[in-house]
CSV table of C-alpha atoms in Angstrom, one decimal:
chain,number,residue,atom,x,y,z
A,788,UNK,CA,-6.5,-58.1,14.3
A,789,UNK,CA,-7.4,-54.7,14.8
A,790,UNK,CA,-11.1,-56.0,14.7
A,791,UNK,CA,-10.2,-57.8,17.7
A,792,UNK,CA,-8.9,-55.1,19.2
A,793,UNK,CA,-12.4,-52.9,19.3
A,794,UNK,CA,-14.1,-56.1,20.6
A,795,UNK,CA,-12.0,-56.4,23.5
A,796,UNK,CA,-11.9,-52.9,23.9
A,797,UNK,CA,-15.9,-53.4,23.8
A,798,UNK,CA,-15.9,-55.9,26.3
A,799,UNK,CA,-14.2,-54.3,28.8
A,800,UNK,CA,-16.1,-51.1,28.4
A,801,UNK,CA,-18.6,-52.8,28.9
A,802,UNK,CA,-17.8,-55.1,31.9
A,803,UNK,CA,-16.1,-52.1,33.6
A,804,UNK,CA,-19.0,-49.1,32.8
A,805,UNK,CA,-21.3,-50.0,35.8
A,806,UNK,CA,-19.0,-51.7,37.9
A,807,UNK,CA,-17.4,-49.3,40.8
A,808,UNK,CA,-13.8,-49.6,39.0
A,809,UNK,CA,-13.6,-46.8,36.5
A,810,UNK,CA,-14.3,-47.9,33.1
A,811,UNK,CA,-12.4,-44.7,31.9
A,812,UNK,CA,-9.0,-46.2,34.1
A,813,UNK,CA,-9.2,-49.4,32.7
A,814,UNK,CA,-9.0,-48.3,29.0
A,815,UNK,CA,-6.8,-45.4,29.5
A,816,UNK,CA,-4.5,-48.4,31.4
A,817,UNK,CA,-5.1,-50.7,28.7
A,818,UNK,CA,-4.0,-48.0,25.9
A,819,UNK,CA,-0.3,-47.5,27.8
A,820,UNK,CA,0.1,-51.2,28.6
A,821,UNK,CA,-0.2,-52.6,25.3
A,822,UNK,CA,0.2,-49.2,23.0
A,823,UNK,CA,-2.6,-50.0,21.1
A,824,UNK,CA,-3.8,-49.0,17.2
A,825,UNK,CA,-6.5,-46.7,18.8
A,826,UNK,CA,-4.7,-45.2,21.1
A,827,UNK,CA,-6.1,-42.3,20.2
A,828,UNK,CA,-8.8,-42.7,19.1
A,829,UNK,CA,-11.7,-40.6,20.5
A,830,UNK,CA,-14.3,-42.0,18.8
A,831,UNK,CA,-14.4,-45.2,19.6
A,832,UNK,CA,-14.6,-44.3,23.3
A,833,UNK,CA,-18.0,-42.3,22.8
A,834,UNK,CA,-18.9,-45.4,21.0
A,835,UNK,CA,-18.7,-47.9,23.7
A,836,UNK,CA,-19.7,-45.6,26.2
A,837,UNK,CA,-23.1,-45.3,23.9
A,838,UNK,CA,-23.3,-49.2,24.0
A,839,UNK,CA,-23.1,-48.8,27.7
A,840,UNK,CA,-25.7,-46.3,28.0
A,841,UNK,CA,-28.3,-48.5,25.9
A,842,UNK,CA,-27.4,-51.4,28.1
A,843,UNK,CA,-28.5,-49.3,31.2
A,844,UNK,CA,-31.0,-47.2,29.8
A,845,UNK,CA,-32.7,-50.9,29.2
A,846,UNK,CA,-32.9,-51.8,32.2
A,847,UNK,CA,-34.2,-49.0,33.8
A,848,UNK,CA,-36.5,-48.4,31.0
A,849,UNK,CA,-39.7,-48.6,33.2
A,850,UNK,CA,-38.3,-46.2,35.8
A,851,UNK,CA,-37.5,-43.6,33.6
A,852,UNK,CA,-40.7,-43.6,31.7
A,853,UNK,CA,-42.1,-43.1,34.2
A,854,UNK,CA,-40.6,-40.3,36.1
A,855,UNK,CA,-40.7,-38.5,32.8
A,856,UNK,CA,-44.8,-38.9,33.0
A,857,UNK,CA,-45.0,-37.7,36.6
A,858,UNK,CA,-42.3,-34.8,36.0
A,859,UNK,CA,-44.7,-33.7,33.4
A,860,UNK,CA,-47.3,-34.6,34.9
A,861,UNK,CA,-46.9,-32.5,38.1
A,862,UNK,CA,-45.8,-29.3,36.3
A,863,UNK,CA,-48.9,-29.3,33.2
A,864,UNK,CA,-51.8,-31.5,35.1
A,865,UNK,CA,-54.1,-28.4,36.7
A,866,UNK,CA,-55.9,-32.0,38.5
A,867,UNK,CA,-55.1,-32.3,42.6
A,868,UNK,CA,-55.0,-35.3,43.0
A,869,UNK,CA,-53.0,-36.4,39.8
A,870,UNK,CA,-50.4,-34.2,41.3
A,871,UNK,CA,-50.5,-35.7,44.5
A,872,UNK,CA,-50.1,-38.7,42.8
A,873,UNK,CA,-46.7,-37.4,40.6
A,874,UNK,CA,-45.7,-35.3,43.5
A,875,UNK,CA,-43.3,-38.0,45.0
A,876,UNK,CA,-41.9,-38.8,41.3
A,877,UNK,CA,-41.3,-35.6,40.6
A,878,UNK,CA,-39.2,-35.3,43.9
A,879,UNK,CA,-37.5,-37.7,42.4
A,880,UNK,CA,-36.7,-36.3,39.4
A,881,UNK,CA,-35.7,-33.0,41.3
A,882,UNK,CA,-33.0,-34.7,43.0
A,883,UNK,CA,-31.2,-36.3,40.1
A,884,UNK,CA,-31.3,-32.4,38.5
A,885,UNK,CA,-29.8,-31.4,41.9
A,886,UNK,CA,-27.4,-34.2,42.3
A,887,UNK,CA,-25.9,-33.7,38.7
A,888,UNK,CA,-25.7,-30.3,38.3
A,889,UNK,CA,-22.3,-30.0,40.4
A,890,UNK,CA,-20.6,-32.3,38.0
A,891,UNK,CA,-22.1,-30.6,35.4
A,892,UNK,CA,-20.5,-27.2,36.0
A,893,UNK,CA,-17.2,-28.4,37.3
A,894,UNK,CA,-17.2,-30.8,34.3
A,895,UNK,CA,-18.0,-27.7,31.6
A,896,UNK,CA,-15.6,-25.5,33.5
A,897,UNK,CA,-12.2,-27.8,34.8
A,898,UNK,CA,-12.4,-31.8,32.8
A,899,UNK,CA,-10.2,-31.2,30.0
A,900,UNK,CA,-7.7,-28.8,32.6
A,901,UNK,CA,-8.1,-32.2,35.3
A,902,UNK,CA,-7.2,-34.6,32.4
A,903,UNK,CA,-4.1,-32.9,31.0
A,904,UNK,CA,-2.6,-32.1,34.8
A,905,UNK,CA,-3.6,-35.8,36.1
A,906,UNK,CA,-3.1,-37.5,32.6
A,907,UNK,CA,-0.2,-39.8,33.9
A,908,UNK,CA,-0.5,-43.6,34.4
A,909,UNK,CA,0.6,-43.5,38.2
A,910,UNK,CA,-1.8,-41.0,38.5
A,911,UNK,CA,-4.2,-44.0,37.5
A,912,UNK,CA,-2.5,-45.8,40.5
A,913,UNK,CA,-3.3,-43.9,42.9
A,914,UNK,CA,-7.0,-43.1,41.6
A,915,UNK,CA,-7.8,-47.4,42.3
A,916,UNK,CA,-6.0,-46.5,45.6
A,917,UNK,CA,-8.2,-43.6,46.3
A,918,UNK,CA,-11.2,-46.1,45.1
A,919,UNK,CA,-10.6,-49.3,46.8
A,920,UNK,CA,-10.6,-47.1,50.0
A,921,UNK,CA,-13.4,-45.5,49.7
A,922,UNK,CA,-15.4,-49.2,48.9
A,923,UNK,CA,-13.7,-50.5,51.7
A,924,UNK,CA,-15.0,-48.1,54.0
A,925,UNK,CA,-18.9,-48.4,53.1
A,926,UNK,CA,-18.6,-52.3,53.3
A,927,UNK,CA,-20.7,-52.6,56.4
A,928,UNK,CA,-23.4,-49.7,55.3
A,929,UNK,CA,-27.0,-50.7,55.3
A,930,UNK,CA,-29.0,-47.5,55.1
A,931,UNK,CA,-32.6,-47.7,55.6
A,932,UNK,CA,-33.6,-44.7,53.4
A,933,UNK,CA,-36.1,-45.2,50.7
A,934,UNK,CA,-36.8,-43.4,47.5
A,935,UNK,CA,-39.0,-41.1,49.0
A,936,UNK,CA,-36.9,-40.7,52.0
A,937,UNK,CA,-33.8,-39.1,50.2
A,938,UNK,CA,-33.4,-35.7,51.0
A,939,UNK,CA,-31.9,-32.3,48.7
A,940,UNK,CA,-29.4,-32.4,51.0
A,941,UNK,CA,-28.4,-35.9,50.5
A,942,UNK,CA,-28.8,-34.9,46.8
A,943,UNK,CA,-26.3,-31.9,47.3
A,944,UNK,CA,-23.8,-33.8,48.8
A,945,UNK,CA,-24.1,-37.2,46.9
A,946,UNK,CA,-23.6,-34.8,43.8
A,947,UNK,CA,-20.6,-32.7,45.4
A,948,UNK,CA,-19.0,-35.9,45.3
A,949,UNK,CA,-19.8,-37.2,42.0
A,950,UNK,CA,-17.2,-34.7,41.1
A,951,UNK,CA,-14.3,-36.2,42.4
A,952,UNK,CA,-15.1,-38.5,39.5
A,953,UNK,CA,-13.6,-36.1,36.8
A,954,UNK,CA,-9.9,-37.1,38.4
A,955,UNK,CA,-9.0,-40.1,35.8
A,956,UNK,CA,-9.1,-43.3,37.2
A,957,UNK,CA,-11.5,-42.9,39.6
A,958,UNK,CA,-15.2,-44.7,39.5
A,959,UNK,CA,-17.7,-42.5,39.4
A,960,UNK,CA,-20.7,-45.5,39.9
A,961,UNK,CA,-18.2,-46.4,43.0
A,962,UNK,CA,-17.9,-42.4,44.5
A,963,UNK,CA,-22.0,-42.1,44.2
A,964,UNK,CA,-22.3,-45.7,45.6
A,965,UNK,CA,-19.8,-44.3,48.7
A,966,UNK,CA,-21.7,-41.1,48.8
A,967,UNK,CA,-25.4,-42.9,48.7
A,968,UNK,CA,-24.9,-45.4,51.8
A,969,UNK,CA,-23.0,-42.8,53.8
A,970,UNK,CA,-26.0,-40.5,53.5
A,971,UNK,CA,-27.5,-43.6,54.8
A,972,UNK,CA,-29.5,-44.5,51.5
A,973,UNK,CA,-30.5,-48.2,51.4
A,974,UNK,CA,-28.2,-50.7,49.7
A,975,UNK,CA,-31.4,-51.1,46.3
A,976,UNK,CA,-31.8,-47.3,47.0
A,977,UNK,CA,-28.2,-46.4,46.3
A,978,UNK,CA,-27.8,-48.6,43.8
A,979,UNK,CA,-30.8,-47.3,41.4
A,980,UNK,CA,-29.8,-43.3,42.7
A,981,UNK,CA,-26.2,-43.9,41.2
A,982,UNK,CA,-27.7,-44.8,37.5
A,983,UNK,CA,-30.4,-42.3,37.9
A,984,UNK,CA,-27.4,-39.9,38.1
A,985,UNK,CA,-25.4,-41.5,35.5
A,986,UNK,CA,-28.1,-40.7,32.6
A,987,UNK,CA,-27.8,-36.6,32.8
A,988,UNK,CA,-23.9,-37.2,32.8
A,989,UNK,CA,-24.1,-39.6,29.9
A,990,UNK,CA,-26.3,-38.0,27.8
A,991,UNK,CA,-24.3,-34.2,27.8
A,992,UNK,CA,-21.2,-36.0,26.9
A,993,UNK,CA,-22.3,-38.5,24.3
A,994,UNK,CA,-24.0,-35.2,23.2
A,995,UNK,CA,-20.9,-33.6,22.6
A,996,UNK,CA,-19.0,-36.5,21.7
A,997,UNK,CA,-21.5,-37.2,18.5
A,998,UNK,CA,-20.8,-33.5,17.0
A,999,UNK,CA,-16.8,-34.7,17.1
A,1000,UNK,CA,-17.8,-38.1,15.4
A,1001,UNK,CA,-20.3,-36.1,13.0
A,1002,UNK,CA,-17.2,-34.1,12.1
A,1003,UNK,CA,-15.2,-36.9,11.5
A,1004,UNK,CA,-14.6,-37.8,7.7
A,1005,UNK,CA,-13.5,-41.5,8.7
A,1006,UNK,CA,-15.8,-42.6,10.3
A,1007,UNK,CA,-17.3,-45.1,7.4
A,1008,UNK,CA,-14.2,-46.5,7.1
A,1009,UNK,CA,-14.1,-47.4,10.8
A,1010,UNK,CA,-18.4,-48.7,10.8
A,1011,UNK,CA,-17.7,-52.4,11.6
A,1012,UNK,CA,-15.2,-51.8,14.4
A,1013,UNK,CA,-17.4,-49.5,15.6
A,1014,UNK,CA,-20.7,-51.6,15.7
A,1015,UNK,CA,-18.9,-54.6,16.7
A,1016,UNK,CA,-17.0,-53.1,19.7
A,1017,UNK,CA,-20.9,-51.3,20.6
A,1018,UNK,CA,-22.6,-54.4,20.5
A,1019,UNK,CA,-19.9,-56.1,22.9
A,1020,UNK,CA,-20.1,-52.9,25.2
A,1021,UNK,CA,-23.5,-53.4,25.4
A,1022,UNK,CA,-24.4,-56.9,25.9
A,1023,UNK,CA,-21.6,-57.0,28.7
A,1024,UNK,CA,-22.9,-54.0,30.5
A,1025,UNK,CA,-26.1,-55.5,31.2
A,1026,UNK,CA,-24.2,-58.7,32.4
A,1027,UNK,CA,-22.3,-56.8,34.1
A,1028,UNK,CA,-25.1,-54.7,35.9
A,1029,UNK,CA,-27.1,-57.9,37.0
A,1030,UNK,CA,-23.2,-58.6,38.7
A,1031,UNK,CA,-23.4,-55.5,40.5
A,1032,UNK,CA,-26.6,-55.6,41.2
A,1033,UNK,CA,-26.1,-59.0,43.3
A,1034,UNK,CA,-22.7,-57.7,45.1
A,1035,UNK,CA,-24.6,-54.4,46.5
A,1036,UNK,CA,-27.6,-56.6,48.0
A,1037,UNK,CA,-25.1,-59.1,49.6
A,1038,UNK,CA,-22.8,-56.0,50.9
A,1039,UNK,CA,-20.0,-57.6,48.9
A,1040,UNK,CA,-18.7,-54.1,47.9
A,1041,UNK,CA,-15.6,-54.7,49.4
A,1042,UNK,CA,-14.5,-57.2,46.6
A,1043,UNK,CA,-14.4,-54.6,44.3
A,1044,UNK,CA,-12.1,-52.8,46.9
A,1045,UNK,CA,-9.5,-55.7,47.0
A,1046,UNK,CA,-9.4,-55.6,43.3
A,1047,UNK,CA,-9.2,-51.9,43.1
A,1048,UNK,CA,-6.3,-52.3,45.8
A,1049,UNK,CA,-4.4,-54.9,44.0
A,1050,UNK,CA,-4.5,-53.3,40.5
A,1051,UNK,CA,-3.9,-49.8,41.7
A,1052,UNK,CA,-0.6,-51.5,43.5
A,1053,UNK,CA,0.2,-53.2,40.0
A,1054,UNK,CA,-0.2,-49.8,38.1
A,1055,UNK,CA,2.2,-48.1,40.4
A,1056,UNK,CA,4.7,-50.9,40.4
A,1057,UNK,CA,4.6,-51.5,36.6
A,1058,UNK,CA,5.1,-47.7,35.7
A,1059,UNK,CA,7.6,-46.6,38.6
């Protein structure tokens, strides 16, 4: 049974991670509604979020490899014209280091003080409120900007409100997807800028996360839960990715809102 429990948990990790619904609301809702055996447990949340990051980090693959050979490339190649040639990539990866480093410093400074002052289920609530409003109001955005069209300042401000993200409950694919068509970003722009941002965020907290789980003297007791509810995180993230992927071309956004609406009326309702 308690098996069962880490693959479900898994799954909807993984369905909810790139989806604009807050994977972290979901399980935190999840944890209260049913009072689950790992309730508390930590760990197993760094897990799954792993899972999701493989899931993603597949399928942008290509991309990253090579903005890593042009950011290199730009800085260490003394050639002109083989920086021409990385300059725009290297732009590129100048504006994910500009659009995460707000939610870096807020996160280092204020995440654990924001999570045990907003740590309440309606708090959830009102987070899918906050959410489904926000989707709802970028449902007719089509954006014309390119990659090489985004700006620093569409960086700056894209990443000022990645932040909001730290409140609990609230999606932090769906805030940069808001943030990326109202800076009038492309719908295939937007959506490849919001996972470009999600690997610096990813990676510093898994960081950290794996020195707690390195710490951790039960963790081989807890190996096949862990894998298995990985492994499910994983394979329905990149499901769930080609999902999302479809919805943002189509400028069916606005779904997610109703269902953001809906449960975030259901949360309040079921904990009043």
């Amino acid at each position: 049974m308690k098996l069962l429990e880490y693959i479900i948990f898994g799954i909807i990790q993984g369905l909810t991670e790139p989806l604009p619904i807050s994977s972290s609301g979901h399980l935190v809702l999840l944890k209260n509604i049913f009072n689950t055996t790992i309730q508390n447990d930590l760990n197993f949340e760094i897990v799954v979020n792993f899972g999701s990051f493989l899931a993603i980090l597949l399928i942008f693959w290509k991309d990253i490899v090579k903005l890593i050979n042009s950011f290199f490339g730009f800085i260490f190649s003394k050639n002109k014209e083989k920086k021409k040639e990385y300059q725009i990539d290297f732009k590129y990866c100048m504006l994910i280091i500009i659009g995460s480093i707000p939610v870096g410093i807020t996160g280092i400074l204020l995440k654990d003080k924001i999570e045990n002052i907003l740590s309440g289920p309606r708090i959830l609530g009102i987070a899918f409120l906050i959410t489904a409003l926000a989707l709802f109001l970028v449902r007719n955005a089509k954006g014309i900007k390119k990659d090489k069209d985004i700006t620093y300042k569409d960086a700056i401000i894209i990443g000022l409100l990645q932040m909001v993200a730290l409140f609990p409950g609230i999606s932090r694919s769906g805030t940069v997807l808001v943030g990326c068509l109202l800076c009038g970003l492309s719908r295939e722009t937007s959506l490849k800028y919001t996972f470009m941002l999600y690997f610096p965020v990813s990676v510093a907290s898994m960081g950290l996360g794996m020195i707690d789980i390195l710490k951790d003297g039960n963790i081989s007791n807890l190996i096949l839960p862990y894998t298995t509810g990985l492994i499910a995180s994983g394979i329905v993230t990149y499901f769930a990715y080609q999902w999302l992927s479809n919805w943002v071309k189509k400028g069916h956004l606005w779904k997610f809102s109703i269902y953001c609406l809906i449960l975030g009326i259901f949360v309040l309702f079921y904990f009043r």
